[in-house]
């Protein structure tokens, strides 16, 4: 890109390379790799989501595997609320503007904002059939840095809000095989603010840019559940990619708030497909062990092409890799009413050191979780879970010579002190007289 000499034209060209992409990628280093959110069930969070696609008492299993809908006759409901408190620092080693000016080394003490994530499920089973409805937030959270920090040209405030509505159906083929499928409608809304160079001519005035964009996309899910022996199930589920074209408006203004330009913007974003494989095995009357391996196709996010009403499209080079998650857990039926569980996991982030941005300072992480289920009445049970995440450190090396960074300058920084505390509460209710059981349901 060649820098222009007038403020209006320069602002539009600079916007196309430095602002639009975070409409799609403005979330913090979320808790399922990339900008994904794993916290869809208090029940399965207690084992670090080990066994989440292999069925069980938690209705949330159908999020990962539509064949894992509960076949207990009648109607059931589950609601979860999860509080997520992440923390991550960004220490700046060096930062310069596109003009070569030194921006100092002011970092961010905590770039990740706290958030609340609700989810809900309802199922109805009859004969060999079961149907379900789900409400989830698969992506999101926020990074928040004041626009006076040294990396302000690479992002200040970034937010993603996402909600997914799903409808699932499952059919029990025989005593050992159940198959299922579902349809998903996904709404995503994003906002970005960052410092913005308003002119490529002296005295190089700076201002602010605010981008808002949203989109609705559609996908599907497929799954199978195998009962290999009484008390032991293996489940595999697939969630399809969802193609989106985010549309919105970008406002560029001076520091004093005077609008310089309002531009129509679009950004293509493909939310990745995902495969989850799990097992659950009741090895003794009181003991159940479980495990999960999950692959997320984040490597489809290599380059994002962004178009504005200002002119030619621009490209951001992300070069993400596939995301992987591994976990194992154990559950103990302490009494007829109380079950306790624990689990551990390891997640491989799709974001690499070579392409990490402060807009998404994601790193690999370790999961440690504990939880319980208490059957308050024969129809009502309560799930509780706590998780602590240990995030690895990582580097940020963004240079103006790299694709898409011509208007942002240089930033060298370190992401550290990354961790998160997650607390989840769930309520499950069954609209019949069948006693609630927290142990594995196989028939």
Short mmCIF file of C-alpha atoms in Angstrom, two decimals:
data_model
loop_
_atom_site.label_atom_id
_atom_site.label_comp_id
_atom_site.label_asym_id
_atom_site.label_seq_id
_atom_site.Cartn_x
_atom_site.Cartn_y
_atom_site.Cartn_z
CA UNK A 1 0.00 0.00 0.00
CA UNK A 2 1.30 3.45 -0.89
CA UNK A 3 0.61 6.19 1.63
CA UNK A 4 -1.30 9.17 0.31
CA UNK A 5 -0.93 12.86 1.14
CA UNK A 6 -4.48 13.95 1.98
CA UNK A 7 -6.27 13.24 5.23
CA UNK A 8 -9.54 11.84 3.81
CA UNK A 9 -7.95 9.46 1.31
CA UNK A 10 -5.22 8.43 3.77
CA UNK A 11 -7.75 7.74 6.48
CA UNK A 12 -9.72 5.44 4.21
CA UNK A 13 -6.66 3.53 3.01
CA UNK A 14 -5.23 3.19 6.49
CA UNK A 15 -8.59 2.01 7.78
CA UNK A 16 -8.78 -0.81 5.27
CA UNK A 17 -5.54 -2.37 6.57
CA UNK A 18 -5.69 -1.63 10.28
CA UNK A 19 -9.29 -1.58 11.47
CA UNK A 20 -11.66 -3.98 9.77
CA UNK A 21 -10.18 -7.33 10.71
CA UNK A 22 -10.98 -7.03 14.42
CA UNK A 23 -14.68 -6.91 13.56
CA UNK A 24 -14.26 -10.65 13.22
CA UNK A 25 -11.39 -11.23 15.62
CA UNK A 26 -11.86 -8.69 18.37
CA UNK A 27 -12.23 -11.07 21.31
CA UNK A 28 -9.72 -11.78 24.01
CA UNK A 29 -7.74 -15.00 24.15
CA UNK A 30 -10.90 -16.93 24.84
CA UNK A 31 -11.26 -20.17 26.71
CA UNK A 32 -11.50 -22.74 23.93
CA UNK A 33 -8.61 -21.65 21.73
CA UNK A 34 -8.79 -18.78 19.25
CA UNK A 35 -11.88 -16.80 20.24
CA UNK A 36 -13.95 -19.85 21.15
CA UNK A 37 -15.75 -20.55 24.43
CA UNK A 38 -15.82 -24.07 25.85
CA UNK A 39 -17.97 -23.35 28.91
CA UNK A 40 -21.28 -24.80 27.70
CA UNK A 41 -22.16 -27.03 30.70
CA UNK A 42 -21.56 -26.91 34.45
CA UNK A 43 -21.87 -30.71 34.61
CA UNK A 44 -19.04 -31.39 32.14
CA UNK A 45 -16.91 -28.50 33.32
CA UNK A 46 -16.40 -30.47 36.52
CA UNK A 47 -14.26 -32.98 34.58
CA UNK A 48 -12.59 -30.35 32.34
CA UNK A 49 -15.09 -31.50 29.68
CA UNK A 50 -13.80 -35.06 29.67
CA UNK A 51 -16.58 -37.29 28.36
CA UNK A 52 -18.63 -34.35 27.06
CA UNK A 53 -19.61 -36.07 23.77
CA UNK A 54 -20.33 -39.49 25.33
CA UNK A 55 -23.64 -38.76 27.07
CA UNK A 56 -24.43 -38.86 30.77
CA UNK A 57 -26.76 -36.95 33.05
CA UNK A 58 -25.77 -33.52 31.67
CA UNK A 59 -28.02 -32.43 28.82
CA UNK A 60 -25.22 -30.23 27.48
CA UNK A 61 -23.63 -33.30 25.88
CA UNK A 62 -25.87 -32.72 22.86
CA UNK A 63 -23.98 -29.50 22.09
CA UNK A 64 -20.94 -31.57 21.15
CA UNK A 65 -22.82 -34.67 19.92
CA UNK A 66 -26.50 -34.51 18.89
CA UNK A 67 -26.77 -38.29 19.32
CA UNK A 68 -26.13 -37.81 23.07
CA UNK A 69 -29.58 -36.35 23.77
CA UNK A 70 -31.03 -37.96 26.88
CA UNK A 71 -33.48 -40.79 26.13
CA UNK A 72 -35.10 -40.64 29.56
CA UNK A 73 -38.84 -40.49 28.73
CA UNK A 74 -40.55 -37.15 28.93
CA UNK A 75 -39.28 -33.58 29.02
CA UNK A 76 -36.12 -32.28 30.67
CA UNK A 77 -34.60 -28.82 31.05
CA UNK A 78 -31.11 -27.61 31.93
CA UNK A 79 -29.90 -24.06 32.49
CA UNK A 80 -26.31 -22.98 33.21
CA UNK A 81 -24.66 -19.71 34.13
CA UNK A 82 -20.86 -19.43 34.04
CA UNK A 83 -18.75 -16.57 35.38
CA UNK A 84 -15.37 -16.28 33.65
CA UNK A 85 -12.60 -14.17 35.20
CA UNK A 86 -9.52 -14.23 32.94
CA UNK A 87 -6.28 -12.33 33.47
CA UNK A 88 -3.40 -11.59 31.14
CA UNK A 89 -0.72 -8.89 31.02
CA UNK A 90 1.01 -7.38 28.01
CA UNK A 91 4.49 -6.03 28.69
CA UNK A 92 5.78 -3.80 25.89
CA UNK A 93 9.43 -4.12 24.94
CA UNK A 94 9.37 -1.58 22.10
CA UNK A 95 6.76 0.26 20.04
CA UNK A 96 6.98 2.80 17.22
CA UNK A 97 4.42 4.45 14.99
CA UNK A 98 4.40 4.20 11.19
CA UNK A 99 6.29 7.52 11.15
CA UNK A 100 9.05 6.04 13.33
CA UNK A 101 8.05 7.92 16.49
CA UNK A 102 8.78 6.11 19.75
CA UNK A 103 5.51 5.20 21.48
CA UNK A 104 7.15 4.15 24.75
CA UNK A 105 6.77 0.93 26.72
CA UNK A 106 3.46 1.41 28.52
CA UNK A 107 1.81 -2.02 28.69
CA UNK A 108 -1.52 -3.39 29.93
CA UNK A 109 -1.88 -4.75 33.46
CA UNK A 110 -4.90 -6.88 32.60
CA UNK A 111 -6.13 -6.98 29.01
CA UNK A 112 -8.90 -9.58 29.52
CA UNK A 113 -12.32 -8.56 30.84
CA UNK A 114 -14.58 -10.76 32.95
CA UNK A 115 -17.76 -12.15 31.45
CA UNK A 116 -20.95 -14.14 32.11
CA UNK A 117 -21.97 -16.99 29.81
CA UNK A 118 -25.51 -18.47 29.94
CA UNK A 119 -26.56 -21.69 28.20
CA UNK A 120 -29.78 -23.68 28.09
CA UNK A 121 -31.07 -27.06 26.87
CA UNK A 122 -34.46 -28.78 26.62
CA UNK A 123 -35.15 -32.36 25.51
CA UNK A 124 -38.14 -34.61 24.94
CA UNK A 125 -37.86 -38.37 24.40
CA UNK A 126 -40.40 -40.93 23.20
CA UNK A 127 -39.93 -44.50 22.01
CA UNK A 128 -36.71 -44.59 19.92
CA UNK A 129 -36.70 -40.84 19.23
CA UNK A 130 -35.47 -37.82 21.16
CA UNK A 131 -35.48 -34.14 20.21
CA UNK A 132 -33.69 -31.21 21.75
CA UNK A 133 -33.30 -27.43 21.65
CA UNK A 134 -30.16 -25.58 22.73
CA UNK A 135 -29.05 -22.01 23.32
CA UNK A 136 -25.29 -21.38 23.51
CA UNK A 137 -22.55 -18.78 23.11
CA UNK A 138 -19.74 -20.62 21.29
CA UNK A 139 -17.52 -17.54 20.74
CA UNK A 140 -16.74 -14.27 22.47
CA UNK A 141 -15.34 -12.27 25.38
CA UNK A 142 -13.41 -9.02 25.45
CA UNK A 143 -9.97 -7.45 25.44
CA UNK A 144 -9.84 -4.00 26.99
CA UNK A 145 -6.85 -1.66 26.93
CA UNK A 146 -6.91 2.11 27.30
CA UNK A 147 -6.06 3.94 24.08
CA UNK A 148 -2.96 5.53 25.58
CA UNK A 149 -0.95 2.30 25.83
CA UNK A 150 2.04 1.83 23.55
CA UNK A 151 0.35 -0.79 21.37
CA UNK A 152 -2.77 1.30 20.80
CA UNK A 153 -2.41 1.15 17.01
CA UNK A 154 -2.92 -2.64 17.30
CA UNK A 155 -6.08 -2.38 19.38
CA UNK A 156 -7.69 -0.81 22.44
CA UNK A 157 -11.17 -2.17 23.16
CA UNK A 158 -12.35 -5.28 21.33
CA UNK A 159 -15.56 -7.26 21.86
CA UNK A 160 -17.39 -10.23 20.38
CA UNK A 161 -20.94 -11.22 21.29
CA UNK A 162 -22.16 -14.52 19.87
CA UNK A 163 -25.31 -16.59 20.30
CA UNK A 164 -26.19 -19.93 18.72
CA UNK A 165 -29.63 -21.56 18.57
CA UNK A 166 -29.74 -25.26 17.78
CA UNK A 167 -32.37 -27.94 17.12
CA UNK A 168 -31.32 -31.60 17.42
CA UNK A 169 -32.92 -34.98 16.80
CA UNK A 170 -31.60 -38.45 17.69
CA UNK A 171 -32.71 -41.98 16.82
CA UNK A 172 -31.80 -45.12 18.74
CA UNK A 173 -31.05 -47.66 16.02
CA UNK A 174 -30.53 -50.55 18.45
CA UNK A 175 -29.17 -51.23 21.94
CA UNK A 176 -25.62 -50.21 21.00
CA UNK A 177 -26.01 -47.43 18.38
CA UNK A 178 -27.71 -44.03 18.45
CA UNK A 179 -27.35 -41.47 15.65
CA UNK A 180 -28.24 -37.77 15.64
CA UNK A 181 -28.16 -34.52 13.73
CA UNK A 182 -29.02 -30.89 14.16
CA UNK A 183 -29.28 -27.44 12.59
CA UNK A 184 -27.71 -24.27 14.03
CA UNK A 185 -28.37 -20.57 13.53
CA UNK A 186 -25.55 -18.33 14.75
CA UNK A 187 -25.56 -14.57 15.34
CA UNK A 188 -22.27 -12.74 15.86
CA UNK A 189 -21.78 -9.07 16.72
CA UNK A 190 -18.43 -7.35 17.17
CA UNK A 191 -16.99 -3.97 18.08
CA UNK A 192 -13.47 -2.58 17.86
CA UNK A 193 -11.78 0.63 18.96
CA UNK A 194 -8.16 1.56 18.33
CA UNK A 195 -5.90 4.54 17.71
CA UNK A 196 -5.84 5.62 14.08
CA UNK A 197 -3.42 7.65 11.95
CA UNK A 198 -5.59 10.24 10.21
CA UNK A 199 -3.08 11.53 7.71
CA UNK A 200 0.16 10.32 6.15
CA UNK A 201 1.35 13.91 5.85
CA UNK A 202 3.01 16.03 8.59
CA UNK A 203 2.15 16.63 11.36
CA UNK A 204 0.71 13.08 11.19
CA UNK A 205 -2.45 13.63 13.28
CA UNK A 206 -3.95 10.66 15.09
CA UNK A 207 -7.48 9.91 16.16
CA UNK A 208 -9.73 6.97 16.95
CA UNK A 209 -11.58 4.35 14.97
CA UNK A 210 -14.70 2.48 16.08
CA UNK A 211 -16.02 -0.46 14.09
CA UNK A 212 -19.32 -2.27 14.56
CA UNK A 213 -20.43 -5.26 12.50
CA UNK A 214 -22.69 -8.29 12.71
CA UNK A 215 -23.86 -11.32 10.73
CA UNK A 216 -26.12 -14.37 10.87
CA UNK A 217 -24.83 -17.73 9.65
CA UNK A 218 -26.12 -21.31 9.54
CA UNK A 219 -24.54 -24.71 10.12
CA UNK A 220 -25.28 -28.28 11.13
CA UNK A 221 -24.13 -30.98 13.52
CA UNK A 222 -23.87 -34.77 13.27
CA UNK A 223 -23.07 -37.46 15.82
CA UNK A 224 -23.08 -41.09 16.89
CA UNK A 225 -23.15 -42.71 20.32
CA UNK A 226 -21.96 -46.29 20.82
CA UNK A 227 -22.75 -48.37 23.91
CA UNK A 228 -19.85 -50.82 23.74
CA UNK A 229 -20.83 -52.57 26.98
CA UNK A 230 -23.18 -51.83 29.89
CA UNK A 231 -21.97 -48.62 31.51
CA UNK A 232 -19.48 -47.71 28.75
CA UNK A 233 -20.20 -45.32 25.88
CA UNK A 234 -18.13 -43.77 23.11
CA UNK A 235 -19.39 -40.66 21.37
CA UNK A 236 -18.22 -38.68 18.37
CA UNK A 237 -19.72 -35.40 17.25
CA UNK A 238 -19.16 -32.96 14.41
CA UNK A 239 -20.11 -29.27 14.28
CA UNK A 240 -19.87 -27.75 10.82
CA UNK A 241 -18.15 -24.55 9.80
CA UNK A 242 -20.34 -21.44 9.58
CA UNK A 243 -19.64 -18.87 6.88
CA UNK A 244 -20.34 -15.24 7.75
CA UNK A 245 -20.03 -11.89 6.04
CA UNK A 246 -19.99 -9.27 8.76
CA UNK A 247 -21.51 -5.97 7.70
CA UNK A 248 -21.39 -2.73 9.58
CA UNK A 249 -20.08 0.80 9.85
CA UNK A 250 -16.70 2.26 10.72
CA UNK A 251 -16.43 5.67 12.32
CA UNK A 252 -13.10 7.52 12.20
CA UNK A 253 -12.82 10.58 14.43
CA UNK A 254 -10.30 13.00 15.84
CA UNK A 255 -9.16 12.73 19.43
CA UNK A 256 -11.70 15.44 20.24
CA UNK A 257 -14.53 13.35 18.77
CA UNK A 258 -15.08 15.11 15.44
CA UNK A 259 -16.06 12.59 12.75
CA UNK A 260 -13.64 12.32 9.84
CA UNK A 261 -15.36 9.50 7.95
CA UNK A 262 -18.20 6.97 8.20
CA UNK A 263 -17.54 3.95 5.97
CA UNK A 264 -19.59 0.89 5.12
CA UNK A 265 -17.51 -2.21 5.91
CA UNK A 266 -17.64 -5.96 5.28
CA UNK A 267 -15.40 -8.77 6.49
CA UNK A 268 -15.62 -12.45 5.63
CA UNK A 269 -15.26 -14.86 8.53
CA UNK A 270 -15.59 -18.64 8.65
CA UNK A 271 -16.25 -20.02 12.12
CA UNK A 272 -14.37 -23.34 12.21
CA UNK A 273 -15.73 -26.88 12.07
CA UNK A 274 -15.00 -29.14 15.01
CA UNK A 275 -14.78 -32.84 15.86
CA UNK A 276 -15.16 -34.08 19.47
CA UNK A 277 -14.53 -37.71 20.50
CA UNK A 278 -15.23 -38.89 24.06
CA UNK A 279 -15.68 -41.95 26.22
CA UNK A 280 -17.35 -42.60 29.58
CA UNK A 281 -16.98 -45.87 31.48
CA UNK A 282 -18.60 -46.86 34.77
CA UNK A 283 -15.78 -49.08 36.03
CA UNK A 284 -17.43 -49.73 39.41
CA UNK A 285 -20.84 -48.99 40.96
CA UNK A 286 -19.55 -45.67 42.32
CA UNK A 287 -16.74 -44.81 39.87
CA UNK A 288 -16.89 -43.44 36.32
CA UNK A 289 -13.88 -42.42 34.24
CA UNK A 290 -13.99 -40.28 31.09
CA UNK A 291 -11.84 -38.68 28.41
CA UNK A 292 -12.07 -36.32 25.44
CA UNK A 293 -10.03 -35.39 22.38
CA UNK A 294 -11.20 -32.40 20.36
CA UNK A 295 -9.96 -30.94 17.07
CA UNK A 296 -10.97 -27.49 15.83
CA UNK A 297 -10.20 -26.48 12.26
CA UNK A 298 -8.76 -23.04 13.02
CA UNK A 299 -6.19 -23.53 10.24
CA UNK A 300 -8.87 -22.34 7.81
CA UNK A 301 -8.14 -18.88 9.23
CA UNK A 302 -5.00 -18.07 7.26
CA UNK A 303 -5.84 -14.71 5.71
CA UNK A 304 -8.84 -12.44 6.12
CA UNK A 305 -9.90 -10.28 3.19
CA UNK A 306 -11.55 -7.02 4.22
CA UNK A 307 -13.45 -4.61 1.99
CA UNK A 308 -14.60 -1.05 2.70
CA UNK A 309 -16.30 1.65 0.71
CA UNK A 310 -12.91 3.39 0.74
CA UNK A 311 -11.40 1.30 -2.06
CA UNK A 312 -9.33 -1.83 -2.61
CA UNK A 313 -9.65 -4.83 -0.26
CA UNK A 314 -6.90 -5.53 2.25
CA UNK A 315 -5.57 -8.77 3.72
CA UNK A 316 -4.52 -9.68 7.25
CA UNK A 317 -2.05 -12.54 7.51
CA UNK A 318 -2.97 -14.65 10.56
CA UNK A 319 -1.61 -18.12 9.71
CA UNK A 320 -3.51 -19.91 12.48
CA UNK A 321 -2.96 -23.62 13.04
CA UNK A 322 -5.43 -26.33 14.11
CA UNK A 323 -6.55 -26.23 17.73
CA UNK A 324 -6.40 -29.35 19.93
CA UNK A 325 -7.83 -30.17 23.36
CA UNK A 326 -7.21 -33.24 25.54
CA UNK A 327 -8.81 -34.00 28.91
CA UNK A 328 -9.45 -36.80 31.38
CA UNK A 329 -11.74 -37.01 34.37
CA UNK A 330 -13.22 -39.14 37.12
CA UNK A 331 -16.60 -39.12 38.90
CA UNK A 332 -17.50 -40.65 42.28
CA UNK A 333 -21.07 -41.27 43.43
CA UNK A 334 -20.56 -40.34 47.08
CA UNK A 335 -24.16 -40.90 48.15
CA UNK A 336 -27.40 -41.49 46.34
CA UNK A 337 -27.87 -37.71 46.21
CA UNK A 338 -24.30 -36.46 45.79
CA UNK A 339 -21.79 -37.07 43.00
CA UNK A 340 -18.37 -35.41 42.90
CA UNK A 341 -16.00 -35.18 39.94
CA UNK A 342 -12.64 -33.77 38.87
CA UNK A 343 -10.62 -33.49 35.68
CA UNK A 344 -7.60 -32.01 33.95
CA UNK A 345 -6.95 -30.92 30.39
CA UNK A 346 -4.40 -29.38 28.05
CA UNK A 347 -5.26 -27.05 25.18
CA UNK A 348 -3.06 -26.21 22.19
CA UNK A 349 -3.84 -22.72 20.90
CA UNK A 350 -4.21 -22.04 17.17
CA UNK A 351 -2.31 -18.76 17.61
CA UNK A 352 1.46 -18.92 17.04
CA UNK A 353 4.22 -16.70 18.41
CA UNK A 354 4.99 -15.42 14.91
CA UNK A 355 1.50 -14.01 14.39
CA UNK A 356 0.10 -13.25 17.87
CA UNK A 357 -1.68 -9.92 18.22
CA UNK A 358 -2.76 -8.00 21.36
CA UNK A 359 -6.27 -8.16 19.92
CA UNK A 360 -6.14 -11.92 20.52
CA UNK A 361 -3.20 -12.79 22.86
CA UNK A 362 -4.10 -16.48 22.99
CA UNK A 363 -1.63 -19.11 24.33
CA UNK A 364 -1.61 -22.79 25.29
CA UNK A 365 -3.22 -23.57 28.66
CA UNK A 366 -3.68 -26.23 31.36
CA UNK A 367 -7.15 -26.94 32.81
CA UNK A 368 -7.80 -28.13 36.39
CA UNK A 369 -11.44 -28.62 37.38
CA UNK A 370 -13.67 -29.93 40.16
CA UNK A 371 -17.42 -30.19 40.43
CA UNK A 372 -20.43 -31.85 41.99
CA UNK A 373 -24.06 -32.74 41.39
CA UNK A 374 -26.62 -32.71 44.18
CA UNK A 375 -30.06 -34.29 43.62
CA UNK A 376 -32.20 -31.86 45.60
CA UNK A 377 -35.40 -33.76 44.82
CA UNK A 378 -36.17 -36.77 42.60
CA UNK A 379 -36.81 -34.28 39.77
CA UNK A 380 -34.42 -31.44 40.51
CA UNK A 381 -30.61 -31.54 40.55
CA UNK A 382 -27.97 -28.84 40.87
CA UNK A 383 -24.54 -28.86 39.19
CA UNK A 384 -21.57 -26.80 40.35
CA UNK A 385 -18.06 -26.57 38.91
CA UNK A 386 -14.86 -24.60 39.43
CA UNK A 387 -11.93 -24.43 37.00
CA UNK A 388 -8.55 -22.76 37.16
CA UNK A 389 -6.62 -22.25 33.93
CA UNK A 390 -2.84 -21.83 33.77
CA UNK A 391 -1.88 -19.98 30.58
CA UNK A 392 1.58 -20.09 29.04
CA UNK A 393 3.51 -16.95 28.18
CA UNK A 394 3.95 -15.88 24.58
CA UNK A 395 5.54 -13.20 22.44
CA UNK A 396 4.02 -10.50 20.24
CA UNK A 397 6.13 -9.43 17.26
CA UNK A 398 4.25 -7.20 14.83
CA UNK A 399 6.18 -5.13 12.28
CA UNK A 400 5.06 -2.55 9.74
CA UNK A 401 6.80 -4.52 6.98
CA UNK A 402 4.40 -7.45 7.45
CA UNK A 403 1.23 -7.89 5.45
CA UNK A 404 -1.53 -5.57 6.65
CA UNK A 405 0.61 -3.64 9.17
CA UNK A 406 1.78 -0.72 7.03
CA UNK A 407 -0.31 1.79 9.01
CA UNK A 408 0.26 0.33 12.47
CA UNK A 409 4.00 0.66 13.06
CA UNK A 410 6.03 -1.85 15.10
CA UNK A 411 5.20 -3.62 18.35
CA UNK A 412 7.33 -6.09 20.31
CA UNK A 413 5.76 -7.31 23.55
CA UNK A 414 5.34 -10.28 25.87
CA UNK A 415 2.08 -11.85 27.06
CA UNK A 416 2.37 -13.21 30.60
CA UNK A 417 0.70 -13.86 33.96
CA UNK A 418 -2.15 -15.55 32.09
CA UNK A 419 -4.75 -17.43 34.10
CA UNK A 420 -8.51 -17.67 34.54
CA UNK A 421 -10.96 -18.64 37.26
CA UNK A 422 -14.26 -20.10 36.05
CA UNK A 423 -17.30 -20.80 38.21
CA UNK A 424 -20.38 -22.47 36.79
CA UNK A 425 -23.81 -23.26 38.23
CA UNK A 426 -26.39 -25.45 36.51
CA UNK A 427 -29.94 -26.58 37.27
CA UNK A 428 -31.59 -29.63 35.72
CA UNK A 429 -35.27 -30.42 36.03
CA UNK A 430 -37.20 -33.47 34.84
CA UNK A 431 -40.96 -33.13 34.25
CA UNK A 432 -41.90 -36.63 35.40
CA UNK A 433 -41.59 -38.82 38.48
CA UNK A 434 -38.46 -40.74 37.41
CA UNK A 435 -35.73 -40.30 40.07
CA UNK A 436 -32.75 -38.18 39.06
CA UNK A 437 -29.54 -40.18 38.64
CA UNK A 438 -26.13 -38.67 38.13
CA UNK A 439 -24.53 -41.92 37.02
CA UNK A 440 -24.16 -42.83 33.36
CA UNK A 441 -27.40 -43.60 31.51
CA UNK A 442 -26.89 -46.33 28.93
CA UNK A 443 -30.39 -47.51 28.10
#
